[in-house]
Coordinates of C-alpha atoms in Angstrom, one line a residue:
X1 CA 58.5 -19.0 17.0
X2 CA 58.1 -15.2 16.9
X3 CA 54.7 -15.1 17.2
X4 CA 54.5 -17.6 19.8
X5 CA 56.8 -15.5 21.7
X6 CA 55.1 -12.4 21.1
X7 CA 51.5 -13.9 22.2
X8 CA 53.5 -14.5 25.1
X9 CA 54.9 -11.2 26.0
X10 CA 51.7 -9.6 25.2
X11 CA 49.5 -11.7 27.3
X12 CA 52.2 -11.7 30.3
X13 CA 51.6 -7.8 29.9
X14 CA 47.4 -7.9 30.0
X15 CA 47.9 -10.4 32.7
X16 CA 50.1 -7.8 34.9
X17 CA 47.8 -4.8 33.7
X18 CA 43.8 -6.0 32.6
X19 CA 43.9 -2.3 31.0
X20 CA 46.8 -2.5 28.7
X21 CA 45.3 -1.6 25.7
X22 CA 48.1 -1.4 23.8
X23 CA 48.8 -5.3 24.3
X24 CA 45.3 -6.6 23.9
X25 CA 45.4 -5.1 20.4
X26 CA 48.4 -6.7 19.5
X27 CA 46.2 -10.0 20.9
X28 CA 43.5 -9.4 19.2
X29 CA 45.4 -8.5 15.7
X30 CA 47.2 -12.0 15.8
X31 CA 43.8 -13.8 16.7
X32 CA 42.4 -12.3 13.8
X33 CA 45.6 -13.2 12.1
X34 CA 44.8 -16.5 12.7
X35 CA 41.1 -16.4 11.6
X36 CA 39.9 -17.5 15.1
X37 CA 36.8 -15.4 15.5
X38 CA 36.1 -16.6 19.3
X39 CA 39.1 -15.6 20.3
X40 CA 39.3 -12.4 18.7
X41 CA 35.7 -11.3 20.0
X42 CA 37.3 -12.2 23.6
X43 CA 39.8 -9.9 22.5
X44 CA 37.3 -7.0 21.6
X45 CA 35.3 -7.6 24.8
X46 CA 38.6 -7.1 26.7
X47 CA 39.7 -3.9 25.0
X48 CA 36.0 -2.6 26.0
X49 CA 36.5 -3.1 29.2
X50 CA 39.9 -1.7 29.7
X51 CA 38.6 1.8 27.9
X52 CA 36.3 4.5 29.8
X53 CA 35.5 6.2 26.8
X54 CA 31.8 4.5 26.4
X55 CA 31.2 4.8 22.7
X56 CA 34.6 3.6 22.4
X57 CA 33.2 0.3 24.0
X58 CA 30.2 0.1 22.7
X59 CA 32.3 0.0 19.2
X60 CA 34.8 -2.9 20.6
X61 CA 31.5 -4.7 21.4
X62 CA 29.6 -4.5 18.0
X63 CA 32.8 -5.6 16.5
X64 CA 32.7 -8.7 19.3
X65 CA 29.2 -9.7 18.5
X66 CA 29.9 -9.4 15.0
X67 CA 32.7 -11.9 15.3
X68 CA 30.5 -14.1 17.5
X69 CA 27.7 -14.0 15.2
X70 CA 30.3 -14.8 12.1
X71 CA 31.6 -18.0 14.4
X72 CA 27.6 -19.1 14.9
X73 CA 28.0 -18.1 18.4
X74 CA 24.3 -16.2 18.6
X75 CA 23.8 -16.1 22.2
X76 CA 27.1 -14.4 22.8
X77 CA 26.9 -12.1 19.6
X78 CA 23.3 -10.6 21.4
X79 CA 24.9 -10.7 24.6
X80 CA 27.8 -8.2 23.6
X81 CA 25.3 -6.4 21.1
X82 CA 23.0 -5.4 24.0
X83 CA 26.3 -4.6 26.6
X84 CA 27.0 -2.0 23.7
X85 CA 23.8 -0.6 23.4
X86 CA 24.0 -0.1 27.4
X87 CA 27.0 2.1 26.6
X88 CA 25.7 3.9 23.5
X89 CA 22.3 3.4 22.8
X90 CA 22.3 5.3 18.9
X91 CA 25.6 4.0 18.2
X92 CA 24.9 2.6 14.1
X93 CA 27.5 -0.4 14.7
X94 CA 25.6 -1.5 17.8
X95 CA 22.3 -1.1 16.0
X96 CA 23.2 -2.4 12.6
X97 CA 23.9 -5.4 14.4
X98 CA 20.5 -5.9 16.7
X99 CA 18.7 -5.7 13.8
X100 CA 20.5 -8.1 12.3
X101 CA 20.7 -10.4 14.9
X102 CA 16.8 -9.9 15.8
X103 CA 15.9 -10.9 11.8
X104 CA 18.3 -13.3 11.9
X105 CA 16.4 -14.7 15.1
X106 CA 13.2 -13.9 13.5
X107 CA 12.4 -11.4 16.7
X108 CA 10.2 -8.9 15.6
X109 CA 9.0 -7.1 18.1
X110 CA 12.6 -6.2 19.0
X111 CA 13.8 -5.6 16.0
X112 CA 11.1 -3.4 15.6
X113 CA 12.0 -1.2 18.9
X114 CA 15.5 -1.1 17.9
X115 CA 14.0 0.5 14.5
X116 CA 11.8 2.4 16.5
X117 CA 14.8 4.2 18.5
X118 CA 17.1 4.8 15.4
X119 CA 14.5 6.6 13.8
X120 CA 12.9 8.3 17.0
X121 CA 17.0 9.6 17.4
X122 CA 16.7 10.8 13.7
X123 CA 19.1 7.6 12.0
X124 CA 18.3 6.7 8.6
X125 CA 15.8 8.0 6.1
X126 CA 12.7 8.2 8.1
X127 CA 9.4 8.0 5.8
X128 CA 10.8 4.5 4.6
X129 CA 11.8 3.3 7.8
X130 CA 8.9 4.7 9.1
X131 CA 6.9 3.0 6.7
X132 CA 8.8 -0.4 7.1
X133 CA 8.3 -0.1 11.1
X134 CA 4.7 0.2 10.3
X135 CA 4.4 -2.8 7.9
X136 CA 6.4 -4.8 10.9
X137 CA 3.8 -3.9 13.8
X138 CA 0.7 -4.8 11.7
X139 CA 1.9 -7.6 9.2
X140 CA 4.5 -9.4 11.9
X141 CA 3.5 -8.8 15.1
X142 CA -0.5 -7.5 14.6
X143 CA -0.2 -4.8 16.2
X144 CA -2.8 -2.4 14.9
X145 CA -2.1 0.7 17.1
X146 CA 1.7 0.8 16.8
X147 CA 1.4 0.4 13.1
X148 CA -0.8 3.2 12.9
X149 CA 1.4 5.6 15.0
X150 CA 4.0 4.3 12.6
X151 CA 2.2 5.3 9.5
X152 CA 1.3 8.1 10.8
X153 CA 5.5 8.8 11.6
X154 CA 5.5 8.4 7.7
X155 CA 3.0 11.5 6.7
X156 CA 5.1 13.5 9.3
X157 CA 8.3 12.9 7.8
X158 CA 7.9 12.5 4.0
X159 CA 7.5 14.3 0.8
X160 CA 4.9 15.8 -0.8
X161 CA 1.5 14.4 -2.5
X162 CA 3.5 12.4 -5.3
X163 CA 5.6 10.4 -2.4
X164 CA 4.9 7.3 -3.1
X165 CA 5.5 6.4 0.4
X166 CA 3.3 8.9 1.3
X167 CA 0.3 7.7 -0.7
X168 CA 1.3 4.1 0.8
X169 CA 0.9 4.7 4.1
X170 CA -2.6 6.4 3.6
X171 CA -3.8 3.6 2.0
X172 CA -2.6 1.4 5.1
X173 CA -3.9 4.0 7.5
X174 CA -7.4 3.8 6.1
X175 CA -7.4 0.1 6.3
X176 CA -6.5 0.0 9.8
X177 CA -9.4 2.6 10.3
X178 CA -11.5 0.2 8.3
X179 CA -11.3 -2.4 11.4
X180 CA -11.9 -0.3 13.4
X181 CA -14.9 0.9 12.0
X182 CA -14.0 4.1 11.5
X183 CA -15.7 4.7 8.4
X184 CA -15.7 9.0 8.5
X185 CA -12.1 8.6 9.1
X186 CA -11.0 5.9 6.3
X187 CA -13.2 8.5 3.7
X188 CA -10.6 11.6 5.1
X189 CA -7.9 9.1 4.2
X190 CA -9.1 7.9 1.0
X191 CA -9.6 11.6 -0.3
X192 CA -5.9 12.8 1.2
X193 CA -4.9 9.9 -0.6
X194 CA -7.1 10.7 -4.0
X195 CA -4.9 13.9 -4.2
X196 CA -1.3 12.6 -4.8
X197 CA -2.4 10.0 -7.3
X198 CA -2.5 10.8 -11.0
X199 CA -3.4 7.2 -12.7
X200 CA -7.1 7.7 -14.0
X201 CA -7.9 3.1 -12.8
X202 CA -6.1 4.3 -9.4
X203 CA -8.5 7.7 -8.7
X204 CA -11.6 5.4 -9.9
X205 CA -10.6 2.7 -7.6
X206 CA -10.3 5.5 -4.4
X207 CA -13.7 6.8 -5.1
X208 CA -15.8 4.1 -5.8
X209 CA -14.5 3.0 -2.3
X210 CA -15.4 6.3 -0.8
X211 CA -18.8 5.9 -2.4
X212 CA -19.5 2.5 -1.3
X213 CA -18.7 3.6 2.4
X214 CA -20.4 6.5 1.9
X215 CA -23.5 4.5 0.7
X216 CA -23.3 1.4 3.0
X217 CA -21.8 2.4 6.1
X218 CA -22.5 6.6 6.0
X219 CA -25.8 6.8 4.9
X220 CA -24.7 9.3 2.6
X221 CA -26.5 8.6 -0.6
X222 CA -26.0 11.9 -2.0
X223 CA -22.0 12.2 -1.1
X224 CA -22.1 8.6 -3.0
X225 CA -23.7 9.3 -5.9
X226 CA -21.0 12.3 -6.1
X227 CA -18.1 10.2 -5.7
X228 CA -19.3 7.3 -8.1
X229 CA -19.6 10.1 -10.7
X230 CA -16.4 11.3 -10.0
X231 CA -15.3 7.9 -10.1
X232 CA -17.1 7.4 -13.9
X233 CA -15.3 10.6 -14.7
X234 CA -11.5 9.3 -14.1
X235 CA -12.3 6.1 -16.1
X236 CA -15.7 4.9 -17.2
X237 CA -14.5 1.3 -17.8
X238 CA -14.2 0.7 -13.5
X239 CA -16.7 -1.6 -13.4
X240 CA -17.7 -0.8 -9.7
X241 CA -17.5 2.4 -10.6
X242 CA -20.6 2.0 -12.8
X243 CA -22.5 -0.8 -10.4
X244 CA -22.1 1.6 -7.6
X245 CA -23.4 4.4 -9.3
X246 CA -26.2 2.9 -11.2
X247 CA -27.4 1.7 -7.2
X248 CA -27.3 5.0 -6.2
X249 CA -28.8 6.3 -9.2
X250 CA -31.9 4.1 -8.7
X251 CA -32.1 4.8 -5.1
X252 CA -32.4 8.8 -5.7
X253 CA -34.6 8.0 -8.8
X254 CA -31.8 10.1 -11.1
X255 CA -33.0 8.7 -14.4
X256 CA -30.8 11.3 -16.1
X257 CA -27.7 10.6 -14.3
X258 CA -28.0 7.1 -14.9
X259 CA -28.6 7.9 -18.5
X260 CA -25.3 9.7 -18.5
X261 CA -23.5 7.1 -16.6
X262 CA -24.7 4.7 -19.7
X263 CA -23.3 7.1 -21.8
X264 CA -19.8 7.3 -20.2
X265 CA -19.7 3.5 -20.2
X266 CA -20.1 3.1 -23.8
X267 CA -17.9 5.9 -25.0
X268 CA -15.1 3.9 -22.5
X269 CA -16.5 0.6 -23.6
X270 CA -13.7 -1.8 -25.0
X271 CA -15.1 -3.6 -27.3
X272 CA -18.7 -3.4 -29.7
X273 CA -20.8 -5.8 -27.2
X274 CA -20.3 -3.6 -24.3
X275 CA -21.2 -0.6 -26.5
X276 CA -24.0 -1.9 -27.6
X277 CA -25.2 -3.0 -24.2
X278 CA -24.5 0.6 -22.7
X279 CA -26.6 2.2 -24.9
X280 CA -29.6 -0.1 -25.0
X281 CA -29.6 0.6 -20.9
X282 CA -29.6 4.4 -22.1
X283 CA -31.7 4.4 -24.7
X284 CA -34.5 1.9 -22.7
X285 CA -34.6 4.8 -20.0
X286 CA -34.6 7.8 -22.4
X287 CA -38.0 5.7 -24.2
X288 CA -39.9 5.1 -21.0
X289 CA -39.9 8.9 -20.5
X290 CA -42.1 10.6 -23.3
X291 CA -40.6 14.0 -23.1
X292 CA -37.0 12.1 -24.5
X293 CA -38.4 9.2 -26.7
X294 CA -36.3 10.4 -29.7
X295 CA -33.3 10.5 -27.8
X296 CA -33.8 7.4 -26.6
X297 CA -34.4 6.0 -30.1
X298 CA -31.2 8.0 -31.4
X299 CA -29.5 6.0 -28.7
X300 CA -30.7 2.6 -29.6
X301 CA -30.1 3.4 -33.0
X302 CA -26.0 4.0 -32.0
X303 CA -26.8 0.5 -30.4
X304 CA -27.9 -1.1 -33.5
X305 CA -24.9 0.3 -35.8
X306 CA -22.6 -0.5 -32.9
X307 CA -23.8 -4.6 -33.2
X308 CA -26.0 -5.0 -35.7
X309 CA -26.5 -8.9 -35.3
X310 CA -27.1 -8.3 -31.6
X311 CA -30.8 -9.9 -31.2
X312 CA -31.8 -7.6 -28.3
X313 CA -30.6 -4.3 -29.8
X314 CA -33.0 -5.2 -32.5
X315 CA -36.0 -6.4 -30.3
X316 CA -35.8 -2.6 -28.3
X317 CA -35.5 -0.3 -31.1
X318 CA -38.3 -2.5 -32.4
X319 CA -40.4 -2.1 -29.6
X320 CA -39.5 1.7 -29.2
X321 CA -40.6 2.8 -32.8
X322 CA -43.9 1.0 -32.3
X323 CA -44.2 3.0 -29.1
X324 CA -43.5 5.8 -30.8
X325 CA -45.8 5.3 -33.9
X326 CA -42.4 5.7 -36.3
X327 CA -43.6 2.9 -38.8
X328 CA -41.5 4.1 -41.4
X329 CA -38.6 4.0 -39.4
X330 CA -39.8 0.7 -38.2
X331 CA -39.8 -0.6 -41.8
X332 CA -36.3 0.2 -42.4
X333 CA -35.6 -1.2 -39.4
X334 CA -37.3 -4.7 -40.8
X335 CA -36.1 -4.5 -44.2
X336 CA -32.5 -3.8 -43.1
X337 CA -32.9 -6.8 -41.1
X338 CA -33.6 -8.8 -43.9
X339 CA -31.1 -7.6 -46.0
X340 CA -28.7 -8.2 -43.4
X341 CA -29.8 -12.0 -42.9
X342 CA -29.3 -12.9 -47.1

């Protein structure tokens, strides 16, 4: 009976004065009282428009579009969301909820401005937003440019090499300059990239890509060949590390640095096949030269301890000692065979 009485009174009093603020709070506390949300965002929308002070409404209006929203009223929760952002465009409460009600909606393209203006107006921690906004423009909404501005917000605003965010948004910038076909530009990125990262698979992974664009896109076969090697340097094992190189290798007729790269690959190599193989590619290019036959039959012999049941280990030593004329070496070779086979 009290209460009745007292929505009464207070509503008598709003409807002789619209701006009686001190009687649509008493509404709007016994609406929420009563857990209806509708009525308690009419409340809030009221008290906004009774006050001048305008982040004053545009507080009273997140708080009615997040009672909307929470009542499944989306049209009117936007509707009050966007009325506040009219009155205070960097208020949090009145962005907080536009970006909730935009992912909620599944809008991304405004969502994404919304992002855009918080961080623009300096809200929130701004290489991961940054980042994020950039993700949203290419992955969500495909656009290529914004995301790169985006990304580019990211290496403006964040930390130093080892910022992972940092090193994140090169690696997204250089794509994006990969469709465009912007192949000097995605090498400058890869490199800016190459110097904030530490893991030896990740370095040989950033330079083998610089050499292959160097190589097939550049023309650069020299600035390839330099980046493959550096590439073999960080980790041997990176398979297109080693292709790469040996291409370029062949191309510039560097018998000695593909020699070397053999080398790297079987001191990296994993397991005794791989060794093996390494060295019988090292030692088959050290024999075809004459000035570094023995190496290359020091090699194959590595090869040959490495796996000795390995068929064509044994078939090129073989074949290098008869080259060479080393028949006593050859008849070790044959009687350790034999021995090895009882």
């Amino acid at each position: 009976g009290n209460l009745a009485a007292a929505r009464q009174s207070y509503a008598a009093a709003v409807e002789i004065n619209p701006s009686d603020v001190t009687a649509l709070l008493a509404l709007l506390r016994l609406a929420l009282r009563d857990g209806d949300r509708a009525a308690a965002a009419a409340q809030c929308k009221k008290i906004a428009d009774a006050v001048g002070d305008p982040r004053v409404k545009a507080e009273f209006l997140a708080w009615a579009g997040r009672l909307y929203d929470a009542a499944g009223a989306n049209d009117a929760a936007l509707a009050a969301a966007v009325q506040g952002e009219v009155h205070a465009a960097d208020s949090p409460s009145v962005r907080f909820l536009l970006e909730r009600l935009y992912a909620a909606d599944d809008n991304a393209r405004e969502l994404g401005a919304v992002v855009e203006r918080a961080l623009r107006d300096g809200g929130g921690a701004a290489a991961a937003g940054w980042f994020d906004l950039g993700y949203l423009y290419r992955y969500r909404l495909g656009d290529a440019e914004r995301a790169e501005k985006a990304f580019a917000e990211v290496l403006a605003h964040g930390g130093g090499k080892d910022d992972p965010a940092r090193s994140a948004a090169l690696a997204e910038l250089a794509e994006l300059a990969a469709l465009r076909g912007d192949w000097a530009r995605l090498v400058a990125l890869e490199l800016e990239r190459l110097e904030g990262e530490s893991d030896a698979a990740a370095r040989a992974a950033i330079l083998a890509r610089v050499g292959q664009v160097r190589e097939e896109k550049l023309d650069d076969l020299d600035g390839a060949a330099t980046a493959y090697t550096q590439a073999i340097e960080a980790d041997a094992a990176y398979l297109p590390a080693l292709e790469g190189a040996g291409r370029a290798f062949i191309k510039r007729g560097s018998v000695d640095k593909l020699v070397w790269m053999h080398r790297a690959e079987a001191a990296a190599a994993p397991s005794a096949v791989e060794r093996a193989s390494a060295l019988v590619c090292a030692g088959e290019l050290l024999v075809a030269e004459a000035a570094t036959v023995d190496e290359g039959i020091a090699a194959l012999e590595e090869a040959r301890t490495a796996l000795p049941s390995a068929r064509a280990v044994f078939d090129a030593l073989e074949l290098a000692l008869r080259r060479k004329g080393a028949y006593e070496k050859l008849a070790v070779l044959y009687r350790s065979e034999v021995d090895r086979a009882l």
